[in-house]
């Protein structure tokens, strides 16, 4: 069974950092584009970042660009979202998503691209 599992969330003070991890089980992430999304209760899920299968292309939402960094380690079958300079507005449930693609340098933070989703993990930024 193909599964994605997020980890690394929690409570952090404004200005702090967290590193989220997305691990795959039942399949290898090699050949899959990965996206991260987040959702606040009562609001629509929004795209945060994505990384191509090659790892050479990344995209970020304007709200996180310069603060968040996405990377992948195919050998460990994991993708990491490093979140720095966190602000209260980053509080949300974060989801990783994956989709197989033959294009090594494509990615987009578009929900309909992705067929595989994790359960989500809470990130809370508060003093």
Short mmCIF file of N, CA and C in Angstrom, two decimals:
data_model
loop_
_atom_site.label_atom_id
_atom_site.label_comp_id
_atom_site.label_asym_id
_atom_site.label_seq_id
_atom_site.Cartn_x
_atom_site.Cartn_y
_atom_site.Cartn_z
N UNK A 1 0.84 -1.19 0.00
CA UNK A 1 0.00 0.00 0.00
C UNK A 1 0.88 1.24 0.00
N UNK A 2 0.59 2.17 -0.89
CA UNK A 2 1.37 3.38 -0.98
C UNK A 2 0.94 4.36 0.10
N UNK A 3 1.90 4.81 0.90
CA UNK A 3 1.58 5.74 1.97
C UNK A 3 2.63 6.83 2.05
N UNK A 4 2.16 8.01 2.44
CA UNK A 4 3.04 9.12 2.77
C UNK A 4 2.79 9.48 4.23
N UNK A 5 3.85 9.69 4.97
CA UNK A 5 3.72 10.01 6.39
C UNK A 5 4.55 11.24 6.70
N UNK A 6 3.88 12.26 7.23
CA UNK A 6 4.57 13.48 7.63
C UNK A 6 5.02 13.38 9.10
N UNK A 7 6.12 14.02 9.40
CA UNK A 7 6.60 14.10 10.77
C UNK A 7 7.35 15.41 10.96
N UNK A 8 7.61 15.76 12.23
CA UNK A 8 8.40 16.94 12.54
C UNK A 8 7.61 18.16 12.93
N UNK A 9 6.30 18.04 12.96
CA UNK A 9 5.48 19.19 13.33
C UNK A 9 5.50 19.43 14.83
N UNK A 10 4.75 20.44 15.25
CA UNK A 10 4.67 20.73 16.67
C UNK A 10 4.45 22.20 16.92
N UNK A 11 4.77 22.60 18.16
CA UNK A 11 4.61 23.98 18.60
C UNK A 11 5.96 24.68 18.59
N UNK A 12 6.00 25.86 18.02
CA UNK A 12 7.25 26.63 17.97
C UNK A 12 6.91 28.10 18.16
N UNK A 13 7.83 28.84 18.75
CA UNK A 13 7.63 30.27 18.95
C UNK A 13 7.87 31.03 17.65
N UNK A 14 7.24 32.18 17.52
CA UNK A 14 7.52 33.01 16.33
C UNK A 14 9.01 33.26 16.19
N UNK A 15 9.48 33.17 14.97
CA UNK A 15 10.89 33.32 14.69
C UNK A 15 11.66 32.02 14.72
N UNK A 16 11.03 30.98 15.19
CA UNK A 16 11.68 29.69 15.30
C UNK A 16 11.66 28.90 14.01
N UNK A 17 12.15 27.67 14.09
CA UNK A 17 12.27 26.80 12.92
C UNK A 17 11.73 25.41 13.22
N UNK A 18 11.27 24.78 12.17
CA UNK A 18 10.89 23.38 12.21
C UNK A 18 11.30 22.75 10.89
N UNK A 19 11.56 21.45 10.93
CA UNK A 19 11.80 20.72 9.70
C UNK A 19 10.78 19.60 9.60
N UNK A 20 9.93 19.70 8.60
CA UNK A 20 8.98 18.64 8.33
C UNK A 20 9.62 17.61 7.41
N UNK A 21 9.24 16.37 7.64
CA UNK A 21 9.72 15.28 6.81
C UNK A 21 8.53 14.54 6.23
N UNK A 22 8.67 14.12 5.00
CA UNK A 22 7.64 13.31 4.34
C UNK A 22 8.32 12.01 3.92
N UNK A 23 7.87 10.92 4.50
CA UNK A 23 8.45 9.61 4.20
C UNK A 23 7.46 8.77 3.41
N UNK A 24 7.97 8.03 2.47
CA UNK A 24 7.13 7.16 1.65
C UNK A 24 7.32 5.71 2.08
N UNK A 25 6.23 4.99 2.09
CA UNK A 25 6.31 3.55 2.31
C UNK A 25 5.47 2.86 1.25
N UNK A 26 5.97 1.71 0.83
CA UNK A 26 5.25 0.98 -0.21
C UNK A 26 5.65 1.38 -1.61
N UNK A 27 6.45 2.42 -1.74
CA UNK A 27 6.94 2.83 -3.05
C UNK A 27 8.15 3.73 -2.84
N UNK A 28 8.89 3.91 -3.92
CA UNK A 28 10.03 4.81 -3.86
C UNK A 28 9.66 6.16 -4.43
N UNK A 29 10.14 7.23 -3.78
CA UNK A 29 9.82 8.58 -4.24
C UNK A 29 10.58 8.96 -5.51
N UNK A 30 11.54 8.17 -5.91
CA UNK A 30 12.25 8.43 -7.15
C UNK A 30 11.25 8.41 -8.30
N UNK A 31 11.19 9.50 -9.06
CA UNK A 31 10.24 9.58 -10.16
C UNK A 31 8.93 10.25 -9.79
N UNK A 32 8.82 10.69 -8.55
CA UNK A 32 7.61 11.37 -8.09
C UNK A 32 7.91 12.83 -7.79
N UNK A 33 7.06 13.70 -8.30
CA UNK A 33 7.12 15.10 -7.89
C UNK A 33 6.41 15.20 -6.53
N UNK A 34 6.94 16.04 -5.65
CA UNK A 34 6.42 16.18 -4.30
C UNK A 34 5.95 17.61 -4.07
N UNK A 35 4.79 17.72 -3.48
CA UNK A 35 4.26 19.02 -3.10
C UNK A 35 3.91 19.05 -1.63
N UNK A 36 3.96 20.26 -1.08
CA UNK A 36 3.50 20.49 0.29
C UNK A 36 2.36 21.50 0.23
N UNK A 37 1.36 21.21 1.04
CA UNK A 37 0.19 22.07 1.12
C UNK A 37 -0.14 22.29 2.59
N UNK A 38 -0.95 23.27 2.88
CA UNK A 38 -1.36 23.51 4.26
C UNK A 38 -2.80 23.99 4.30
N UNK A 39 -3.42 23.76 5.43
CA UNK A 39 -4.81 24.13 5.58
C UNK A 39 -5.11 24.57 7.00
N UNK A 40 -5.82 25.66 7.07
CA UNK A 40 -6.31 26.21 8.33
C UNK A 40 -7.80 25.92 8.40
N UNK A 41 -8.31 25.54 9.57
CA UNK A 41 -9.75 25.27 9.67
C UNK A 41 -10.58 26.43 9.12
N UNK A 42 -11.56 26.07 8.28
CA UNK A 42 -12.43 27.07 7.71
C UNK A 42 -11.92 27.72 6.44
N UNK A 43 -10.70 27.34 6.04
CA UNK A 43 -10.12 27.90 4.80
C UNK A 43 -9.76 26.78 3.85
N UNK A 44 -9.61 27.15 2.61
CA UNK A 44 -9.21 26.17 1.60
C UNK A 44 -7.74 25.79 1.77
N UNK A 45 -7.42 24.57 1.34
CA UNK A 45 -6.04 24.14 1.37
C UNK A 45 -5.24 24.95 0.35
N UNK A 46 -4.06 25.38 0.76
CA UNK A 46 -3.23 26.19 -0.15
C UNK A 46 -1.89 25.52 -0.40
N UNK A 47 -1.35 25.78 -1.56
CA UNK A 47 -0.05 25.25 -1.91
C UNK A 47 1.07 26.00 -1.23
N UNK A 48 2.07 25.27 -0.79
CA UNK A 48 3.22 25.86 -0.10
C UNK A 48 4.48 25.79 -0.95
N UNK A 49 4.78 24.59 -1.45
CA UNK A 49 6.02 24.41 -2.20
C UNK A 49 5.96 23.09 -2.95
N UNK A 50 6.84 22.96 -3.94
CA UNK A 50 6.96 21.68 -4.63
C UNK A 50 8.41 21.50 -5.07
N UNK A 51 8.75 20.24 -5.33
CA UNK A 51 10.09 19.91 -5.80
C UNK A 51 9.98 18.86 -6.88
N UNK A 52 10.74 19.07 -7.95
CA UNK A 52 10.70 18.15 -9.07
C UNK A 52 11.38 16.83 -8.74
N UNK A 53 11.21 15.86 -9.61
CA UNK A 53 11.81 14.55 -9.36
C UNK A 53 13.33 14.61 -9.34
N UNK A 54 13.89 15.50 -10.15
CA UNK A 54 15.35 15.64 -10.19
C UNK A 54 15.88 16.40 -8.98
N UNK A 55 14.98 17.12 -8.30
CA UNK A 55 15.41 17.99 -7.21
C UNK A 55 15.96 19.31 -7.66
N UNK A 56 16.03 19.51 -8.98
CA UNK A 56 16.65 20.73 -9.51
C UNK A 56 15.69 21.90 -9.56
N UNK A 57 14.40 21.62 -9.53
CA UNK A 57 13.43 22.69 -9.62
C UNK A 57 12.56 22.69 -8.37
N UNK A 58 12.43 23.86 -7.79
CA UNK A 58 11.52 24.05 -6.66
C UNK A 58 10.67 25.28 -6.92
N UNK A 59 9.51 25.29 -6.33
CA UNK A 59 8.62 26.45 -6.40
C UNK A 59 8.07 26.70 -5.01
N UNK A 60 7.84 27.96 -4.71
CA UNK A 60 7.35 28.34 -3.39
C UNK A 60 6.22 29.35 -3.53
N UNK A 61 5.28 29.25 -2.61
CA UNK A 61 4.26 30.30 -2.52
C UNK A 61 4.92 31.59 -2.07
N UNK A 62 4.36 32.70 -2.49
CA UNK A 62 4.92 34.01 -2.12
C UNK A 62 5.02 34.17 -0.61
N UNK A 63 4.07 33.59 0.10
CA UNK A 63 4.01 33.77 1.55
C UNK A 63 5.15 33.07 2.29
N UNK A 64 5.82 32.12 1.63
CA UNK A 64 6.88 31.37 2.32
C UNK A 64 8.23 31.49 1.64
N UNK A 65 8.26 32.08 0.46
CA UNK A 65 9.53 32.17 -0.28
C UNK A 65 10.56 32.95 0.54
N UNK A 66 11.76 32.39 0.60
CA UNK A 66 12.85 33.00 1.38
C UNK A 66 12.90 32.50 2.81
N UNK A 67 11.83 31.85 3.25
CA UNK A 67 11.81 31.32 4.62
C UNK A 67 11.79 29.79 4.63
N UNK A 68 11.15 29.19 3.64
CA UNK A 68 11.01 27.74 3.57
C UNK A 68 11.93 27.20 2.48
N UNK A 69 12.48 26.01 2.71
CA UNK A 69 13.33 25.36 1.72
C UNK A 69 12.95 23.90 1.63
N UNK A 70 12.74 23.47 0.41
CA UNK A 70 12.33 22.08 0.16
C UNK A 70 13.51 21.32 -0.43
N UNK A 71 13.74 20.11 0.05
CA UNK A 71 14.82 19.27 -0.47
C UNK A 71 14.36 17.82 -0.44
N UNK A 72 15.08 17.00 -1.16
CA UNK A 72 14.72 15.58 -1.20
C UNK A 72 15.96 14.73 -1.11
N UNK A 73 15.79 13.56 -0.50
CA UNK A 73 16.86 12.58 -0.41
C UNK A 73 16.25 11.26 -0.88
N UNK A 74 16.42 10.99 -2.16
CA UNK A 74 15.80 9.79 -2.72
C UNK A 74 16.37 8.52 -2.11
N UNK A 75 17.62 8.57 -1.71
CA UNK A 75 18.24 7.38 -1.09
C UNK A 75 17.53 7.01 0.21
N UNK A 76 17.06 8.04 0.93
CA UNK A 76 16.34 7.81 2.18
C UNK A 76 14.84 7.78 1.98
N UNK A 77 14.43 8.02 0.73
CA UNK A 77 13.01 8.00 0.40
C UNK A 77 12.23 9.05 1.21
N UNK A 78 12.84 10.22 1.34
CA UNK A 78 12.24 11.29 2.13
C UNK A 78 12.38 12.65 1.44
N UNK A 79 11.46 13.49 1.80
CA UNK A 79 11.49 14.88 1.37
C UNK A 79 11.39 15.74 2.63
N UNK A 80 12.13 16.85 2.64
CA UNK A 80 12.20 17.69 3.83
C UNK A 80 11.74 19.11 3.50
N UNK A 81 10.95 19.66 4.39
CA UNK A 81 10.55 21.05 4.28
C UNK A 81 11.12 21.79 5.49
N UNK A 82 12.17 22.54 5.25
CA UNK A 82 12.80 23.34 6.30
C UNK A 82 12.07 24.66 6.39
N UNK A 83 11.54 24.96 7.56
CA UNK A 83 10.75 26.17 7.76
C UNK A 83 11.45 27.05 8.79
N UNK A 84 11.90 28.20 8.35
CA UNK A 84 12.60 29.15 9.21
C UNK A 84 11.78 30.43 9.36
N UNK A 85 12.14 31.21 10.34
CA UNK A 85 11.48 32.50 10.59
C UNK A 85 9.96 32.35 10.59
N UNK A 86 9.51 31.37 11.33
CA UNK A 86 8.09 31.07 11.34
C UNK A 86 7.29 32.20 11.98
N UNK A 87 6.11 32.41 11.46
CA UNK A 87 5.20 33.43 11.95
C UNK A 87 3.87 32.77 12.29
N UNK A 88 3.05 33.42 13.10
CA UNK A 88 1.77 32.80 13.49
C UNK A 88 0.90 32.41 12.28
N UNK A 89 1.03 33.16 11.20
CA UNK A 89 0.23 32.85 10.01
C UNK A 89 0.63 31.54 9.34
N UNK A 90 1.74 30.96 9.76
CA UNK A 90 2.15 29.65 9.23
C UNK A 90 1.45 28.51 9.96
N UNK A 91 0.71 28.82 11.00
CA UNK A 91 -0.01 27.79 11.74
C UNK A 91 -1.04 27.13 10.84
N UNK A 92 -0.95 25.80 10.73
CA UNK A 92 -1.84 25.05 9.84
C UNK A 92 -1.53 23.57 9.97
N UNK A 93 -2.36 22.76 9.35
CA UNK A 93 -2.03 21.36 9.13
C UNK A 93 -1.31 21.27 7.79
N UNK A 94 -0.15 20.67 7.80
CA UNK A 94 0.68 20.56 6.60
C UNK A 94 0.59 19.16 6.02
N UNK A 95 0.42 19.11 4.71
CA UNK A 95 0.28 17.85 4.00
C UNK A 95 1.37 17.73 2.94
N UNK A 96 1.95 16.53 2.82
CA UNK A 96 2.78 16.29 1.65
C UNK A 96 1.97 15.45 0.66
N UNK A 97 2.32 15.60 -0.60
CA UNK A 97 1.61 14.92 -1.67
C UNK A 97 2.61 14.50 -2.73
N UNK A 98 2.27 13.45 -3.46
CA UNK A 98 3.20 12.92 -4.46
C UNK A 98 2.43 12.50 -5.71
N UNK A 99 3.13 12.60 -6.83
CA UNK A 99 2.56 12.11 -8.08
C UNK A 99 3.69 11.70 -8.99
N UNK A 100 3.53 10.57 -9.66
CA UNK A 100 4.57 10.10 -10.56
C UNK A 100 4.54 10.91 -11.84
N UNK A 101 5.69 11.25 -12.34
CA UNK A 101 5.78 12.02 -13.57
C UNK A 101 7.02 11.63 -14.35
N UNK A 102 6.93 11.64 -15.69
CA UNK A 102 8.12 11.34 -16.50
C UNK A 102 9.00 12.56 -16.72
N UNK A 103 8.55 13.71 -16.24
CA UNK A 103 9.26 14.96 -16.49
C UNK A 103 10.12 15.31 -15.27
N UNK A 104 11.43 15.26 -15.39
CA UNK A 104 12.29 15.38 -14.21
C UNK A 104 12.37 16.78 -13.61
N UNK A 105 11.97 17.79 -14.39
CA UNK A 105 12.15 19.16 -13.89
C UNK A 105 10.84 19.93 -13.82
N UNK A 106 9.77 19.23 -13.63
CA UNK A 106 8.46 19.88 -13.51
C UNK A 106 7.93 19.76 -12.10
N UNK A 107 7.32 20.81 -11.64
CA UNK A 107 6.54 20.72 -10.41
C UNK A 107 5.58 21.89 -10.37
N UNK A 108 4.53 21.74 -9.61
CA UNK A 108 3.55 22.81 -9.45
C UNK A 108 2.81 22.60 -8.14
N UNK A 109 2.48 23.70 -7.49
CA UNK A 109 1.71 23.60 -6.26
C UNK A 109 0.23 23.68 -6.59
N UNK A 110 -0.20 22.67 -7.33
CA UNK A 110 -1.59 22.56 -7.78
C UNK A 110 -2.13 21.27 -7.23
N UNK A 111 -3.15 21.32 -6.44
CA UNK A 111 -3.63 20.13 -5.73
C UNK A 111 -4.02 19.00 -6.68
N UNK A 112 -4.63 19.34 -7.79
CA UNK A 112 -5.15 18.29 -8.66
C UNK A 112 -4.03 17.50 -9.36
N UNK A 113 -2.78 18.01 -9.28
CA UNK A 113 -1.66 17.26 -9.84
C UNK A 113 -1.42 15.96 -9.08
N UNK A 114 -1.77 15.96 -7.81
CA UNK A 114 -1.25 14.95 -6.90
C UNK A 114 -2.30 13.90 -6.55
N UNK A 115 -1.89 12.66 -6.65
CA UNK A 115 -2.81 11.57 -6.37
C UNK A 115 -2.59 10.89 -5.03
N UNK A 116 -1.43 11.13 -4.43
CA UNK A 116 -1.11 10.49 -3.16
C UNK A 116 -0.90 11.57 -2.11
N UNK A 117 -1.54 11.38 -0.97
CA UNK A 117 -1.52 12.39 0.09
C UNK A 117 -1.22 11.76 1.44
N UNK A 118 -0.49 12.49 2.27
CA UNK A 118 -0.31 12.09 3.64
C UNK A 118 -1.50 12.51 4.48
N UNK A 119 -1.47 12.12 5.75
CA UNK A 119 -2.56 12.42 6.67
C UNK A 119 -2.50 13.84 7.21
N UNK A 120 -1.36 14.45 7.11
CA UNK A 120 -1.22 15.81 7.60
C UNK A 120 -0.61 15.85 8.99
N UNK A 121 0.04 16.98 9.29
CA UNK A 121 0.65 17.16 10.59
C UNK A 121 0.49 18.61 11.03
N UNK A 122 0.22 18.80 12.30
CA UNK A 122 -0.05 20.13 12.81
C UNK A 122 1.24 20.89 13.07
N UNK A 123 1.25 22.13 12.62
CA UNK A 123 2.31 23.08 12.95
C UNK A 123 1.63 24.29 13.59
N UNK A 124 2.07 24.62 14.78
CA UNK A 124 1.51 25.76 15.51
C UNK A 124 2.63 26.73 15.87
N UNK A 125 2.47 27.97 15.45
CA UNK A 125 3.45 29.01 15.75
C UNK A 125 2.79 29.99 16.70
N UNK A 126 3.26 29.98 17.93
CA UNK A 126 2.63 30.79 18.96
C UNK A 126 3.60 31.03 20.10
N UNK A 127 3.47 32.19 20.72
CA UNK A 127 4.28 32.48 21.90
C UNK A 127 3.52 32.10 23.18
#
